[in-house]
């Protein structure tokens, strides 16, 4: 009898604990939805006045000959572009969290994607006196092109922002059966082992990196969190290997395109 009573009590406790867990889960889910809705609404509404600022700063520059005023107008434009970038990061993250972003994979060659990256960052690298090397590849992949481009852009942007001397190398190598890894190497400060897992968390920034940067270079600590989530959507993990004072390598692995796509394109080129 004692055993049955004890058993009943245990069952009742388990049931109560399960209810409590379900209630807490529901609360958490509601909070997470509210957070995503807030992020989406806030970043959307904040971008509207930015658009007006962009137009005003262009108008200020048009026909202006005074170098001081031109420089100030350009400065406003740069700040507005930075803010716009931050808001679009927030918007992307909220879209990723709410599950409204879904990949649509296709077969495509990596080289043109890398050329786009080169075009986007060449001037920034030159301005910072850094080498930017993108190794050519004949690999074709099967994945969502926009998402992959977004990941690589985020990684190269970080690599250039955090590197003071040397440069950034983007390369592609075979990884496992039927996969390739796009790797972004830099000769930057590296990331300490205790921070390596945390850099993919939202809003996490290594303290020293935060204080040493000027206000215009500040991010929000969302770039890697976004890249990490995008990589997950593509069925990949974002890899990180880094040594302090030597540099970092971030990699994303994606499936190769089906062989026929590759052959088709090669045939088309020959014709
Ligand atoms: P943000 O760059 O906006 O701060 P990220 O999510 O892109 O946010 O990166 C998070 C943190 O990871 C950065 O604040 C920085 O401390 C560190 N980090 C990212 N990329 C690099 C890199 N290539 N080299 C060194 N540190 C990096």
PDB file of N, CA and C and ligand atoms in Angstrom, residues 86 89 154-155 158-163 186 188-191 199-201 203-207 209-210 213 217-226 242 247-248 250, ligand 1:
ATOM      1  N   UNK A  86      22.719  48.638 -39.904  1.00  0.00           N
ATOM      2  CA  UNK A  86      22.382  48.070 -38.592  1.00  0.00           C
ATOM      3  C   UNK A  86      20.903  47.689 -38.532  1.00  0.00           C
ATOM      4  N   UNK A  89      20.206  44.614 -40.421  1.00  0.00           N
ATOM      5  CA  UNK A  89      20.637  43.430 -39.657  1.00  0.00           C
ATOM      6  C   UNK A  89      19.566  43.024 -38.654  1.00  0.00           C
ATOM      7  N   UNK A 154      29.098  38.993 -44.745  1.00  0.00           N
ATOM      8  CA  UNK A 154      29.246  39.286 -43.306  1.00  0.00           C
ATOM      9  C   UNK A 154      30.643  38.898 -42.822  1.00  0.00           C
ATOM     10  N   UNK A 155      31.104  37.725 -43.280  1.00  0.00           N
ATOM     11  CA  UNK A 155      32.409  37.241 -42.799  1.00  0.00           C
ATOM     12  C   UNK A 155      33.543  38.120 -43.320  1.00  0.00           C
ATOM     13  N   UNK A 158      33.532  41.532 -41.529  1.00  0.00           N
ATOM     14  CA  UNK A 158      34.166  41.418 -40.200  1.00  0.00           C
ATOM     15  C   UNK A 158      35.674  41.313 -40.324  1.00  0.00           C
ATOM     16  N   UNK A 159      36.109  40.417 -41.232  1.00  0.00           N
ATOM     17  CA  UNK A 159      37.546  40.167 -41.377  1.00  0.00           C
ATOM     18  C   UNK A 159      38.265  41.479 -41.683  1.00  0.00           C
ATOM     19  N   UNK A 160      37.670  42.297 -42.567  1.00  0.00           N
ATOM     20  CA  UNK A 160      38.319  43.566 -42.917  1.00  0.00           C
ATOM     21  C   UNK A 160      38.241  44.573 -41.771  1.00  0.00           C
ATOM     22  N   UNK A 161      37.118  44.565 -41.032  1.00  0.00           N
ATOM     23  CA  UNK A 161      36.969  45.545 -39.940  1.00  0.00           C
ATOM     24  C   UNK A 161      37.920  45.262 -38.786  1.00  0.00           C
ATOM     25  N   UNK A 162      38.148  43.976 -38.520  1.00  0.00           N
ATOM     26  CA  UNK A 162      38.955  43.661 -37.327  1.00  0.00           C
ATOM     27  C   UNK A 162      40.444  43.529 -37.624  1.00  0.00           C
ATOM     28  N   UNK A 163      40.801  43.480 -38.925  1.00  0.00           N
ATOM     29  CA  UNK A 163      42.215  43.290 -39.263  1.00  0.00           C
ATOM     30  C   UNK A 163      42.922  44.639 -39.418  1.00  0.00           C
ATOM     31  N   UNK A 186      41.712  35.647 -42.069  1.00  0.00           N
ATOM     32  CA  UNK A 186      42.249  36.996 -41.872  1.00  0.00           C
ATOM     33  C   UNK A 186      43.474  36.954 -40.976  1.00  0.00           C
ATOM     34  N   UNK A 188      43.913  39.108 -38.571  1.00  0.00           N
ATOM     35  CA  UNK A 188      43.479  40.032 -37.525  1.00  0.00           C
ATOM     36  C   UNK A 188      43.922  39.600 -36.138  1.00  0.00           C
ATOM     37  N   UNK A 189      43.246  40.140 -35.100  1.00  0.00           N
ATOM     38  CA  UNK A 189      43.679  39.911 -33.726  1.00  0.00           C
ATOM     39  C   UNK A 189      43.387  38.500 -33.208  1.00  0.00           C
ATOM     40  N   UNK A 190      42.556  37.749 -33.929  1.00  0.00           N
ATOM     41  CA  UNK A 190      42.178  36.422 -33.435  1.00  0.00           C
ATOM     42  C   UNK A 190      41.128  36.538 -32.332  1.00  0.00           C
ATOM     43  N   UNK A 191      40.537  35.409 -31.976  1.00  0.00           N
ATOM     44  CA  UNK A 191      39.480  35.394 -30.961  1.00  0.00           C
ATOM     45  C   UNK A 191      39.882  34.396 -29.884  1.00  0.00           C
ATOM     46  N   UNK A 199      30.833  34.199 -29.832  1.00  0.00           N
ATOM     47  CA  UNK A 199      30.719  35.227 -30.873  1.00  0.00           C
ATOM     48  C   UNK A 199      29.500  35.011 -31.776  1.00  0.00           C
ATOM     49  N   UNK A 200      28.921  33.803 -31.749  1.00  0.00           N
ATOM     50  CA  UNK A 200      27.735  33.557 -32.570  1.00  0.00           C
ATOM     51  C   UNK A 200      26.445  33.949 -31.844  1.00  0.00           C
ATOM     52  N   UNK A 201      26.570  34.347 -30.577  1.00  0.00           N
ATOM     53  CA  UNK A 201      25.378  34.769 -29.838  1.00  0.00           C
ATOM     54  C   UNK A 201      24.992  36.175 -30.277  1.00  0.00           C
ATOM     55  N   UNK A 203      24.205  39.942 -30.053  1.00  0.00           N
ATOM     56  CA  UNK A 203      24.682  41.088 -29.268  1.00  0.00           C
ATOM     57  C   UNK A 203      25.988  40.848 -28.536  1.00  0.00           C
ATOM     58  N   UNK A 204      26.608  39.679 -28.742  1.00  0.00           N
ATOM     59  CA  UNK A 204      27.893  39.460 -28.056  1.00  0.00           C
ATOM     60  C   UNK A 204      29.020  40.138 -28.832  1.00  0.00           C
ATOM     61  N   UNK A 205      29.835  40.893 -28.121  1.00  0.00           N
ATOM     62  CA  UNK A 205      31.021  41.513 -28.723  1.00  0.00           C
ATOM     63  C   UNK A 205      32.175  41.356 -27.757  1.00  0.00           C
ATOM     64  N   UNK A 206      33.349  41.036 -28.314  1.00  0.00           N
ATOM     65  CA  UNK A 206      34.518  40.927 -27.445  1.00  0.00           C
ATOM     66  C   UNK A 206      34.836  42.337 -26.950  1.00  0.00           C
ATOM     67  N   UNK A 207      34.987  42.482 -25.639  1.00  0.00           N
ATOM     68  CA  UNK A 207      35.108  43.805 -25.029  1.00  0.00           C
ATOM     69  C   UNK A 207      36.190  44.666 -25.674  1.00  0.00           C
ATOM     70  N   UNK A 209      37.507  44.532 -28.610  1.00  0.00           N
ATOM     71  CA  UNK A 209      37.168  44.919 -29.981  1.00  0.00           C
ATOM     72  C   UNK A 209      36.192  46.095 -29.947  1.00  0.00           C
ATOM     73  N   UNK A 210      35.307  46.101 -28.937  1.00  0.00           N
ATOM     74  CA  UNK A 210      34.296  47.142 -28.853  1.00  0.00           C
ATOM     75  C   UNK A 210      34.922  48.489 -28.505  1.00  0.00           C
ATOM     76  N   UNK A 213      37.272  50.407 -31.252  1.00  0.00           N
ATOM     77  CA  UNK A 213      36.757  50.875 -32.529  1.00  0.00           C
ATOM     78  C   UNK A 213      36.130  52.259 -32.423  1.00  0.00           C
ATOM     79  N   UNK A 217      32.441  52.564 -36.738  1.00  0.00           N
ATOM     80  CA  UNK A 217      32.708  51.164 -37.071  1.00  0.00           C
ATOM     81  C   UNK A 217      31.947  50.205 -36.162  1.00  0.00           C
ATOM     82  N   UNK A 218      31.179  50.783 -35.210  1.00  0.00           N
ATOM     83  CA  UNK A 218      30.482  49.921 -34.268  1.00  0.00           C
ATOM     84  C   UNK A 218      29.426  49.073 -34.941  1.00  0.00           C
ATOM     85  N   UNK A 219      29.466  47.811 -34.661  1.00  0.00           N
ATOM     86  CA  UNK A 219      28.351  46.968 -35.046  1.00  0.00           C
ATOM     87  C   UNK A 219      27.511  46.771 -33.802  1.00  0.00           C
ATOM     88  N   UNK A 220      26.559  45.862 -33.899  1.00  0.00           N
ATOM     89  CA  UNK A 220      25.720  45.600 -32.731  1.00  0.00           C
ATOM     90  C   UNK A 220      25.957  44.208 -32.194  1.00  0.00           C
ATOM     91  N   UNK A 221      26.866  43.489 -32.826  1.00  0.00           N
ATOM     92  CA  UNK A 221      27.070  42.112 -32.391  1.00  0.00           C
ATOM     93  C   UNK A 221      26.034  41.187 -32.996  1.00  0.00           C
ATOM     94  N   UNK A 222      25.532  41.554 -34.181  1.00  0.00           N
ATOM     95  CA  UNK A 222      24.497  40.728 -34.810  1.00  0.00           C
ATOM     96  C   UNK A 222      24.973  40.010 -36.070  1.00  0.00           C
ATOM     97  N   UNK A 223      26.089  40.478 -36.643  1.00  0.00           N
ATOM     98  CA  UNK A 223      26.548  39.939 -37.932  1.00  0.00           C
ATOM     99  C   UNK A 223      26.777  38.439 -37.891  1.00  0.00           C
ATOM    100  N   UNK A 224      27.511  37.976 -36.895  1.00  0.00           N
ATOM    101  CA  UNK A 224      27.815  36.535 -36.822  1.00  0.00           C
ATOM    102  C   UNK A 224      26.593  35.725 -36.407  1.00  0.00           C
ATOM    103  N   UNK A 225      25.739  36.321 -35.548  1.00  0.00           N
ATOM    104  CA  UNK A 225      24.518  35.603 -35.147  1.00  0.00           C
ATOM    105  C   UNK A 225      23.652  35.379 -36.381  1.00  0.00           C
ATOM    106  N   UNK A 226      23.562  36.412 -37.233  1.00  0.00           N
ATOM    107  CA  UNK A 226      22.782  36.288 -38.464  1.00  0.00           C
ATOM    108  C   UNK A 226      23.414  35.252 -39.391  1.00  0.00           C
ATOM    109  N   UNK A 242      40.617  29.911 -34.691  1.00  0.00           N
ATOM    110  CA  UNK A 242      41.266  31.194 -34.480  1.00  0.00           C
ATOM    111  C   UNK A 242      42.363  31.086 -33.430  1.00  0.00           C
ATOM    112  N   UNK A 247      45.212  35.335 -36.155  1.00  0.00           N
ATOM    113  CA  UNK A 247      44.112  35.558 -37.082  1.00  0.00           C
ATOM    114  C   UNK A 247      43.004  34.535 -36.930  1.00  0.00           C
ATOM    115  N   UNK A 248      42.042  34.604 -37.831  1.00  0.00           N
ATOM    116  CA  UNK A 248      40.870  33.736 -37.737  1.00  0.00           C
ATOM    117  C   UNK A 248      40.516  33.159 -39.099  1.00  0.00           C
ATOM    118  N   UNK A 250      36.886  31.670 -40.712  1.00  0.00           N
ATOM    119  CA  UNK A 250      35.485  31.287 -40.618  1.00  0.00           C
ATOM    120  C   UNK A 250      35.149  30.504 -41.889  1.00  0.00           C
TER     121      UNK A 250
HETATM  122  P1  LIG B   1      29.943  43.119 -34.604  1.00  0.00           P
HETATM  123  O1  LIG B   1      31.062  42.979 -35.581  1.00  0.00           O
HETATM  124  O2  LIG B   1      28.830  43.950 -35.070  1.00  0.00           O
HETATM  125  O3  LIG B   1      30.417  43.466 -33.243  1.00  0.00           O
HETATM  126  P2  LIG B   1      29.554  40.258 -35.026  1.00  0.00           P
HETATM  127  O4  LIG B   1      28.427  39.385 -34.614  1.00  0.00           O
HETATM  128  O5  LIG B   1      29.838  40.334 -36.475  1.00  0.00           O
HETATM  129  O6  LIG B   1      29.263  41.676 -34.417  1.00  0.00           O
HETATM  130  O7  LIG B   1      30.858  39.757 -34.264  1.00  0.00           O
HETATM  131  C1  LIG B   1      30.791  39.526 -32.863  1.00  0.00           C
HETATM  132  C2  LIG B   1      32.141  39.757 -32.246  1.00  0.00           C
HETATM  133  O8  LIG B   1      33.055  38.757 -32.696  1.00  0.00           O
HETATM  134  C3  LIG B   1      32.777  41.085 -32.635  1.00  0.00           C
HETATM  135  O9  LIG B   1      32.356  42.119 -31.794  1.00  0.00           O
HETATM  136  C4  LIG B   1      34.264  40.768 -32.484  1.00  0.00           C
HETATM  137  O10 LIG B   1      34.631  40.913 -31.134  1.00  0.00           O
HETATM  138  C5  LIG B   1      34.367  39.297 -32.839  1.00  0.00           C
HETATM  139  N1  LIG B   1      34.808  39.065 -34.236  1.00  0.00           N
HETATM  140  C6  LIG B   1      34.022  38.818 -35.308  1.00  0.00           C
HETATM  141  N2  LIG B   1      34.750  38.606 -36.411  1.00  0.00           N
HETATM  142  C7  LIG B   1      36.028  38.720 -36.058  1.00  0.00           C
HETATM  143  C8  LIG B   1      37.287  38.593 -36.759  1.00  0.00           C
HETATM  144  N3  LIG B   1      37.339  38.297 -38.063  1.00  0.00           N
HETATM  145  N4  LIG B   1      38.430  38.751 -36.037  1.00  0.00           N
HETATM  146  C9  LIG B   1      38.381  39.032 -34.717  1.00  0.00           C
HETATM  147  N5  LIG B   1      37.246  39.164 -34.000  1.00  0.00           N
HETATM  148  C10 LIG B   1      36.077  39.008 -34.653  1.00  0.00           C
END
